[in-house]
Structure formats: structure tokens, C-alpha cells
mmCIF file of C-alpha atoms and ligand atoms in Angstrom:
data_model
loop_
_atom_site.group_PDB
_atom_site.id
_atom_site.type_symbol
_atom_site.label_atom_id
_atom_site.label_comp_id
_atom_site.label_asym_id
_atom_site.label_seq_id
_atom_site.Cartn_x
_atom_site.Cartn_y
_atom_site.Cartn_z
ATOM 1 C CA MET A 656 -8.148 6.193 -47.793
ATOM 2 C CA SER A 657 -9.070 9.112 -45.568
ATOM 3 C CA ARG A 658 -12.474 9.448 -47.231
ATOM 4 C CA ALA A 659 -13.035 5.706 -46.827
ATOM 5 C CA ARG A 660 -12.223 6.025 -43.112
ATOM 6 C CA ALA A 661 -14.561 9.020 -42.783
ATOM 7 C CA ARG A 662 -17.346 6.904 -44.306
ATOM 8 C CA GLU A 663 -16.598 3.998 -41.959
ATOM 9 C CA LEU A 664 -16.792 6.305 -38.962
ATOM 10 C CA THR A 665 -19.956 8.011 -40.246
ATOM 11 C CA ASN A 666 -21.681 4.650 -40.631
ATOM 12 C CA ALA A 667 -20.513 3.402 -37.231
ATOM 13 C CA PHE A 668 -21.819 6.541 -35.475
ATOM 14 C CA LEU A 669 -25.071 6.617 -37.492
ATOM 15 C CA GLU A 670 -25.749 2.996 -36.539
ATOM 16 C CA ARG A 671 -25.899 4.104 -32.928
ATOM 17 C CA GLY A 672 -28.065 7.105 -33.771
ATOM 18 C CA ASP A 673 -25.306 9.710 -33.470
ATOM 19 C CA ALA A 674 -24.970 11.891 -36.583
ATOM 20 C CA LYS A 675 -22.591 14.378 -34.969
ATOM 21 C CA GLY A 676 -19.992 12.394 -33.034
ATOM 22 C CA TRP A 677 -17.800 11.213 -35.874
ATOM 23 C CA PHE A 678 -16.276 14.599 -36.674
ATOM 24 C CA GLU A 679 -14.335 14.878 -33.425
ATOM 25 C CA ALA A 680 -13.290 11.214 -33.623
ATOM 26 C CA PHE A 681 -12.074 11.738 -37.182
ATOM 27 C CA TYR A 682 -10.025 14.862 -36.423
ATOM 28 C CA LEU A 683 -8.489 13.134 -33.390
ATOM 29 C CA GLU A 684 -7.551 10.088 -35.475
ATOM 30 C CA ALA A 685 -5.829 12.329 -38.018
ATOM 31 C CA GLY A 686 -3.312 13.195 -35.296
ATOM 32 C CA GLY A 687 -2.413 16.562 -36.782
ATOM 33 C CA ASP A 688 -1.848 15.211 -40.305
ATOM 34 C CA ALA A 689 -4.006 17.291 -42.664
ATOM 35 C CA ALA A 690 -3.411 14.779 -45.467
ATOM 36 C CA ARG A 691 -5.812 12.493 -43.565
ATOM 37 C CA ILE A 692 -8.660 15.036 -43.753
ATOM 38 C CA PRO A 693 -10.149 14.770 -47.250
ATOM 39 C CA TRP A 694 -11.695 18.278 -47.243
ATOM 40 C CA ALA A 695 -8.566 20.000 -45.880
ATOM 41 C CA ASN A 696 -6.945 21.595 -48.906
ATOM 42 C CA LEU A 697 -5.036 24.079 -46.735
ATOM 43 C CA VAL A 698 -6.050 26.942 -49.032
ATOM 44 C CA PRO A 699 -9.245 28.996 -49.085
ATOM 45 C CA ASN A 700 -12.107 27.506 -51.082
ATOM 46 C CA PRO A 701 -11.476 28.772 -54.664
ATOM 47 C CA ASN A 702 -15.222 29.166 -55.210
ATOM 48 C CA LEU A 703 -15.410 31.470 -52.200
ATOM 49 C CA VAL A 704 -12.425 33.504 -53.372
ATOM 50 C CA SER A 705 -13.782 33.915 -56.912
ATOM 51 C CA TRP A 706 -17.186 34.935 -55.545
ATOM 52 C CA LEU A 707 -15.611 37.557 -53.247
ATOM 53 C CA ASP A 708 -13.570 38.885 -56.171
ATOM 54 C CA GLU A 709 -16.454 38.925 -58.642
ATOM 55 C CA ASN A 710 -18.695 40.732 -56.172
ATOM 56 C CA ASP A 711 -15.930 43.034 -54.911
ATOM 57 C CA VAL A 712 -16.833 42.128 -51.332
ATOM 58 C CA GLN A 713 -15.266 44.290 -48.642
ATOM 59 C CA GLY A 714 -15.491 43.267 -45.010
ATOM 60 C CA VAL A 715 -14.374 46.312 -43.035
ATOM 61 C CA GLY A 716 -16.894 47.124 -40.318
ATOM 62 C CA ARG A 717 -18.819 43.916 -40.935
ATOM 63 C CA ARG A 718 -19.022 40.652 -39.003
ATOM 64 C CA ALA A 719 -18.718 37.263 -40.728
ATOM 65 C CA LEU A 720 -19.552 33.796 -39.444
ATOM 66 C CA VAL A 721 -17.970 30.647 -40.912
ATOM 67 C CA VAL A 722 -20.014 27.493 -40.296
ATOM 68 C CA GLY A 723 -18.178 24.172 -39.815
ATOM 69 C CA CYS A 724 -14.865 25.959 -40.379
ATOM 70 C CA GLY A 725 -12.641 22.854 -40.494
ATOM 71 C CA LEU A 726 -8.998 23.920 -40.466
ATOM 72 C CA GLY A 727 -9.722 27.639 -40.879
ATOM 73 C CA ASP A 728 -8.610 28.648 -44.382
ATOM 74 C CA ASP A 729 -11.939 30.228 -45.382
ATOM 75 C CA ALA A 730 -12.149 32.125 -42.094
ATOM 76 C CA GLU A 731 -8.651 33.514 -42.636
ATOM 77 C CA ALA A 732 -9.540 34.555 -46.206
ATOM 78 C CA LEU A 733 -12.528 36.536 -44.893
ATOM 79 C CA ALA A 734 -10.416 38.126 -42.149
ATOM 80 C CA ALA A 735 -7.877 39.153 -44.815
ATOM 81 C CA ARG A 736 -10.759 41.000 -46.549
ATOM 82 C CA GLY A 737 -11.344 43.016 -43.385
ATOM 83 C CA PHE A 738 -14.262 41.099 -41.867
ATOM 84 C CA ASP A 739 -14.437 40.647 -38.113
ATOM 85 C CA VAL A 740 -14.700 36.840 -38.269
ATOM 86 C CA THR A 741 -16.104 34.231 -35.914
ATOM 87 C CA ALA A 742 -15.531 30.670 -37.118
ATOM 88 C CA PHE A 743 -16.982 27.636 -35.408
ATOM 89 C CA ASP A 744 -16.852 23.885 -35.620
ATOM 90 C CA ILE A 745 -18.426 21.111 -33.572
ATOM 91 C CA SER A 746 -15.010 19.507 -33.262
ATOM 92 C CA ALA A 747 -12.880 20.909 -30.427
ATOM 93 C CA GLU A 748 -9.893 19.219 -32.069
ATOM 94 C CA ALA A 749 -10.499 21.103 -35.348
ATOM 95 C CA ILE A 750 -10.687 24.386 -33.431
ATOM 96 C CA LYS A 751 -7.424 23.613 -31.600
ATOM 97 C CA TRP A 752 -5.885 22.828 -34.983
ATOM 98 C CA CYS A 753 -7.010 26.234 -36.385
ATOM 99 C CA LYS A 754 -5.437 27.983 -33.420
ATOM 100 C CA ARG A 755 -2.180 26.059 -33.901
ATOM 101 C CA ARG A 756 -2.101 26.900 -37.610
ATOM 102 C CA TYR A 757 -2.931 30.573 -37.056
ATOM 103 C CA PRO A 758 -1.569 31.541 -33.629
ATOM 104 C CA ASP A 759 -1.744 35.281 -34.402
ATOM 105 C CA SER A 760 -5.093 35.189 -36.134
ATOM 106 C CA LYS A 761 -7.721 37.867 -35.651
ATOM 107 C CA VAL A 762 -10.393 35.199 -36.177
ATOM 108 C CA ASP A 763 -12.365 34.153 -33.115
ATOM 109 C CA TYR A 764 -12.293 30.339 -33.375
ATOM 110 C CA VAL A 765 -15.040 28.729 -31.289
ATOM 111 C CA THR A 766 -16.156 25.169 -30.590
ATOM 112 C CA ALA A 767 -19.932 25.205 -31.125
ATOM 113 C CA ASP A 768 -22.716 23.009 -32.431
ATOM 114 C CA LEU A 769 -24.799 24.464 -35.247
ATOM 115 C CA PHE A 770 -27.875 22.980 -33.554
ATOM 116 C CA ASP A 771 -27.183 24.766 -30.279
ATOM 117 C CA LEU A 772 -25.600 28.129 -31.040
ATOM 118 C CA PRO A 773 -25.032 30.941 -28.516
ATOM 119 C CA ALA A 774 -28.118 33.145 -28.127
ATOM 120 C CA GLY A 775 -25.966 36.219 -28.796
ATOM 121 C CA TRP A 776 -25.359 35.097 -32.380
ATOM 122 C CA ARG A 777 -28.974 35.739 -33.342
ATOM 123 C CA GLU A 778 -29.027 38.243 -36.256
ATOM 124 C CA ALA A 779 -25.412 39.158 -35.373
ATOM 125 C CA PHE A 780 -23.513 38.494 -38.629
ATOM 126 C CA HIS A 781 -23.572 40.482 -41.870
ATOM 127 C CA PHE A 782 -22.059 37.630 -43.887
ATOM 128 C CA ILE A 783 -22.430 33.899 -43.271
ATOM 129 C CA PHE A 784 -20.364 31.389 -45.181
ATOM 130 C CA GLU A 785 -21.065 27.690 -45.303
ATOM 131 C CA ALA A 786 -19.176 25.157 -47.463
ATOM 132 C CA ASN A 787 -19.530 21.402 -47.432
ATOM 133 C CA THR A 788 -21.182 20.987 -44.021
ATOM 134 C CA LEU A 789 -24.827 20.466 -45.040
ATOM 135 C CA GLN A 790 -23.719 17.614 -47.292
ATOM 136 C CA VAL A 791 -22.140 15.691 -44.411
ATOM 137 C CA LEU A 792 -25.352 15.888 -42.366
ATOM 138 C CA PRO A 793 -28.134 13.329 -42.888
ATOM 139 C CA SER A 794 -30.939 14.884 -44.966
ATOM 140 C CA GLU A 795 -33.423 14.974 -42.069
ATOM 141 C CA LEU A 796 -31.110 17.338 -40.144
ATOM 142 C CA ARG A 797 -30.658 19.824 -42.978
ATOM 143 C CA PRO A 798 -33.822 21.939 -42.491
ATOM 144 C CA ALA A 799 -32.908 22.641 -38.843
ATOM 145 C CA ALA A 800 -29.274 23.261 -39.808
ATOM 146 C CA ILE A 801 -30.366 25.791 -42.416
ATOM 147 C CA ALA A 802 -32.785 27.509 -40.016
ATOM 148 C CA ALA A 803 -29.943 27.848 -37.482
ATOM 149 C CA MET A 804 -27.710 29.545 -40.066
ATOM 150 C CA VAL A 805 -30.488 31.876 -41.221
ATOM 151 C CA ASN A 806 -31.106 32.871 -37.614
ATOM 152 C CA CYS A 807 -27.572 34.316 -37.418
ATOM 153 C CA VAL A 808 -27.896 36.677 -40.419
ATOM 154 C CA THR A 809 -28.472 40.378 -39.701
ATOM 155 C CA PRO A 810 -31.372 42.121 -41.433
ATOM 156 C CA ASN A 811 -30.015 43.010 -44.906
ATOM 157 C CA GLY A 812 -27.210 40.481 -44.356
ATOM 158 C CA THR A 813 -25.854 37.960 -46.866
ATOM 159 C CA LEU A 814 -25.417 34.199 -46.800
ATOM 160 C CA LEU A 815 -23.317 32.188 -49.254
ATOM 161 C CA VAL A 816 -23.462 28.393 -49.551
ATOM 162 C CA ILE A 817 -21.229 26.092 -51.563
ATOM 163 C CA ALA A 818 -22.088 22.400 -51.752
ATOM 164 C CA ARG A 819 -21.930 19.332 -53.955
ATOM 165 C CA GLY A 820 -25.020 19.161 -56.186
ATOM 166 C CA ARG A 821 -27.171 16.428 -57.694
ATOM 167 C CA GLU A 822 -30.554 15.864 -59.326
ATOM 168 C CA PRO A 823 -33.328 14.527 -57.059
ATOM 169 C CA GLY A 824 -33.345 11.251 -59.011
ATOM 170 C CA ASP A 825 -29.567 10.721 -58.677
ATOM 171 C CA ASP A 826 -28.333 8.239 -56.085
ATOM 172 C CA PRO A 827 -26.875 10.312 -53.213
ATOM 173 C CA GLY A 828 -24.291 7.561 -52.694
ATOM 174 C CA SER A 829 -22.238 7.638 -49.517
ATOM 175 C CA MET A 830 -21.130 10.595 -47.392
ATOM 176 C CA PRO A 831 -20.621 13.350 -48.548
ATOM 177 C CA TRP A 832 -24.197 13.270 -49.826
ATOM 178 C CA PRO A 833 -24.613 15.853 -52.640
ATOM 179 C CA LEU A 834 -27.571 18.206 -52.138
ATOM 180 C CA THR A 835 -30.584 18.735 -54.359
ATOM 181 C CA LYS A 836 -32.042 22.145 -55.158
ATOM 182 C CA GLY A 837 -34.934 21.026 -52.926
ATOM 183 C CA ASP A 838 -32.572 20.693 -49.941
ATOM 184 C CA LEU A 839 -31.505 24.293 -50.479
ATOM 185 C CA GLU A 840 -35.076 25.617 -50.725
ATOM 186 C CA HIS A 841 -35.092 25.647 -46.926
ATOM 187 C CA PHE A 842 -33.029 28.842 -47.085
ATOM 188 C CA THR A 843 -35.911 30.673 -48.757
ATOM 189 C CA LYS A 844 -38.487 28.847 -46.624
ATOM 190 C CA SER A 845 -36.558 30.099 -43.567
ATOM 191 C CA GLY A 846 -36.951 33.696 -44.720
ATOM 192 C CA LEU A 847 -34.063 34.518 -47.080
ATOM 193 C CA LYS A 848 -34.371 35.830 -50.613
ATOM 194 C CA LEU A 849 -32.389 33.970 -53.277
ATOM 195 C CA ILE A 850 -30.139 36.400 -55.163
ATOM 196 C CA SER A 851 -28.227 33.981 -57.395
ATOM 197 C CA PHE A 852 -27.925 30.241 -57.899
ATOM 198 C CA GLU A 853 -25.004 28.742 -59.818
ATOM 199 C CA ASP A 854 -24.799 25.121 -60.904
ATOM 200 C CA PHE A 855 -21.385 24.223 -62.311
ATOM 201 C CA PHE A 856 -18.568 21.712 -62.501
ATOM 202 C CA ASP A 857 -15.584 22.837 -60.492
ATOM 203 C CA GLN A 858 -11.844 22.841 -61.142
ATOM 204 C CA GLU A 859 -11.134 19.517 -59.378
ATOM 205 C CA ASP A 860 -9.888 16.455 -61.246
ATOM 206 C CA PRO A 861 -12.328 14.878 -61.976
ATOM 207 C CA PRO A 862 -14.649 17.909 -61.823
ATOM 208 C CA VAL A 863 -17.335 17.891 -59.129
ATOM 209 C CA ARG A 864 -20.829 19.318 -59.656
ATOM 210 C CA ARG A 865 -21.302 22.222 -57.246
ATOM 211 C CA PHE A 866 -24.079 24.584 -56.270
ATOM 212 C CA ARG A 867 -23.139 28.082 -55.140
ATOM 213 C CA ASP A 868 -26.074 30.108 -53.917
ATOM 214 C CA HIS A 869 -26.271 33.566 -52.525
ATOM 215 C CA TYR A 870 -29.089 34.910 -50.339
ATOM 216 C CA HIS A 871 -30.087 38.130 -48.594
ATOM 217 C CA LYS A 872 -32.172 38.609 -45.496
ATOM 218 C CA ILE A 873 -34.654 41.235 -46.635
ATOM 219 C CA ILE A 874 -36.425 43.241 -43.951
HETATM 220 C C1 LIG B 1180 -16.841 18.429 -44.740
HETATM 221 S S1 LIG B 1180 -16.192 19.388 -43.455
HETATM 222 C C2 LIG B 1180 -15.995 20.961 -44.268
HETATM 223 C C3 LIG B 1180 -15.059 21.886 -43.548
HETATM 224 C C4 LIG B 1180 -14.880 23.250 -44.245
HETATM 225 N N1 LIG B 1180 -16.122 24.000 -44.267
HETATM 226 C C5 LIG B 1180 -14.335 23.051 -45.621
HETATM 227 O O1 LIG B 1180 -15.087 23.256 -46.600
HETATM 228 O O2 LIG B 1180 -13.165 22.647 -45.733
HETATM 229 C C6 LIG B 1180 -17.597 19.688 -42.421
HETATM 230 C C7 LIG B 1180 -17.222 20.392 -41.138
HETATM 231 O O3 LIG B 1180 -18.422 20.680 -40.421
HETATM 232 C C8 LIG B 1180 -18.203 20.393 -39.065
HETATM 233 N N2 LIG B 1180 -19.532 20.106 -38.479
HETATM 234 C C9 LIG B 1180 -20.303 19.033 -38.670
HETATM 235 N N3 LIG B 1180 -21.441 19.127 -37.953
HETATM 236 C C10 LIG B 1180 -21.383 20.292 -37.301
HETATM 237 C C11 LIG B 1180 -22.251 20.947 -36.378
HETATM 238 N N4 LIG B 1180 -23.409 20.387 -35.979
HETATM 239 N N5 LIG B 1180 -21.888 22.147 -35.891
HETATM 240 C C12 LIG B 1180 -20.695 22.710 -36.253
HETATM 241 N N6 LIG B 1180 -19.836 22.133 -37.103
HETATM 242 C C13 LIG B 1180 -20.170 20.937 -37.635
HETATM 243 C C14 LIG B 1180 -17.265 19.196 -39.075
HETATM 244 O O4 LIG B 1180 -16.580 19.012 -37.868
HETATM 245 C C15 LIG B 1180 -16.355 19.560 -40.241
HETATM 246 O O5 LIG B 1180 -15.245 20.314 -39.821
#
């Protein structure tokens, strides 16, 4: 139901040439009920947590940026690892929701548009995390979205992306539109080096094909 409503809103906004407006409308409609937000699992993304564990990632003394942070669980997981975290979302309502959920959080929750980020964020973050945002953007916006994320990574910094995956010949269907490996090539075209690329079916029921890719900004 909630995903069907998200698709209705996406289509209504896209018809009037607005690919960004539906997020705020959708969070407002949810009226504080997370059950109406299909991506809000209210726990950190398990594929982020396993990656942090497997790579023994420690955040002390390092800044992290969470892109399209939704209700904040991934940002809180990174803060719990010691990162100094900034987490942003285009939806002011989502950011208010994060602050309500985590009133004592050390995370700096900010309303911001990926396509118009503060100048001070340029090369300011050692670790950037993005899950499930590229796939809710129309494909023509993805190269600029990726370039904006890459711009925020410090020299020698790391970027981790988790997204739904598909083959180029597969029908992308309706939002969320799974990404192809070609969509993700913009990370390397924007100057990052690919360190690892995983293509797997996740733990959901039914399992969802995911890509998890890890990049460094080499200087
Ligand atoms: C599918 S949700 C994923 C949320 C979270 N990353 C997660 O995995 O649960 C996509 C999020 O990206 C946000 N978003 C979409 N376009 C954005 C933009 N241009 N700038 C910042 N956030 C954006 C939406 O408001 C939404 O919270």
C-alpha cells in the first residue's frame, strides 16, 4: 500500500516535471507513522552493518556523510562506530522525524538537496554512505547525483553504495528503479577507484538483487 502510494506520488510529480517534490509530500502524508514508509525498517541497513564488521571500520577522528538519510538509522549506526556524522535529506519532514527519534543524537541532521550541497562539504568527508537514493531518481539525474557525492569525499576517502541491481536488458519496472552496473560506472568516471563490487541476493523475503560497491578517492 505505502509503496503503491509512493509510486502514485512519483508519477504525479514526474508528470509535472518535478522529480524531487514527492519525497516531502510522502513523508508529510505518513503523518509520523513509519509503517507507511516502505524503506523505513527502523534498523540500520544490514548490508551496511555487515560491511562495517567485515572491514573492521572504525570511525573515531573521521567524518561521515549519509546521503538521503531517511529516518536516520544508518547515520546512528555510523555515529555508534565513532564517526562524526552529518546526515542529510531533501525532505525537511524526514529530518524533523530523525530529530524526534534521536533527540540526544550526536549526528548533525540537515535538510539539503544532493544537487545543491553546501560549498563547505567539498572534499570534507572521509566516508560517504548512500543506500537506495539513486534508485528513486530518474536515470537522467543519476550522473549529476553521483558527481555530487564524489565531490564530498576527502582525498583517500571511501564511498559505499548499496542499491537494487538489474541487468541492462531487464525492465526497470516502476520506482524504485533498480540500477545497472552502467549506472554505477559514473562513480569511476567521476574520479573514484572501484575497490570491490558485490552482486548478491539479500536476506529479504523474497530476496532482492543488490549491488554493494566500495570506492576510494585516490590522490
Ligand atoms: C528510498 S529512500 C532511502 C532512505 C534511506 N537511505 C534508506 O535506505 O532507508 C530515499 C531518500 O532519499 C531522499 N532524497 C531523494 N532525493 C534527494 C535529494 N535530491 N537530496 C537529498 N535527499 C534526497 C528521500 O527524501 C528519501 O529519504
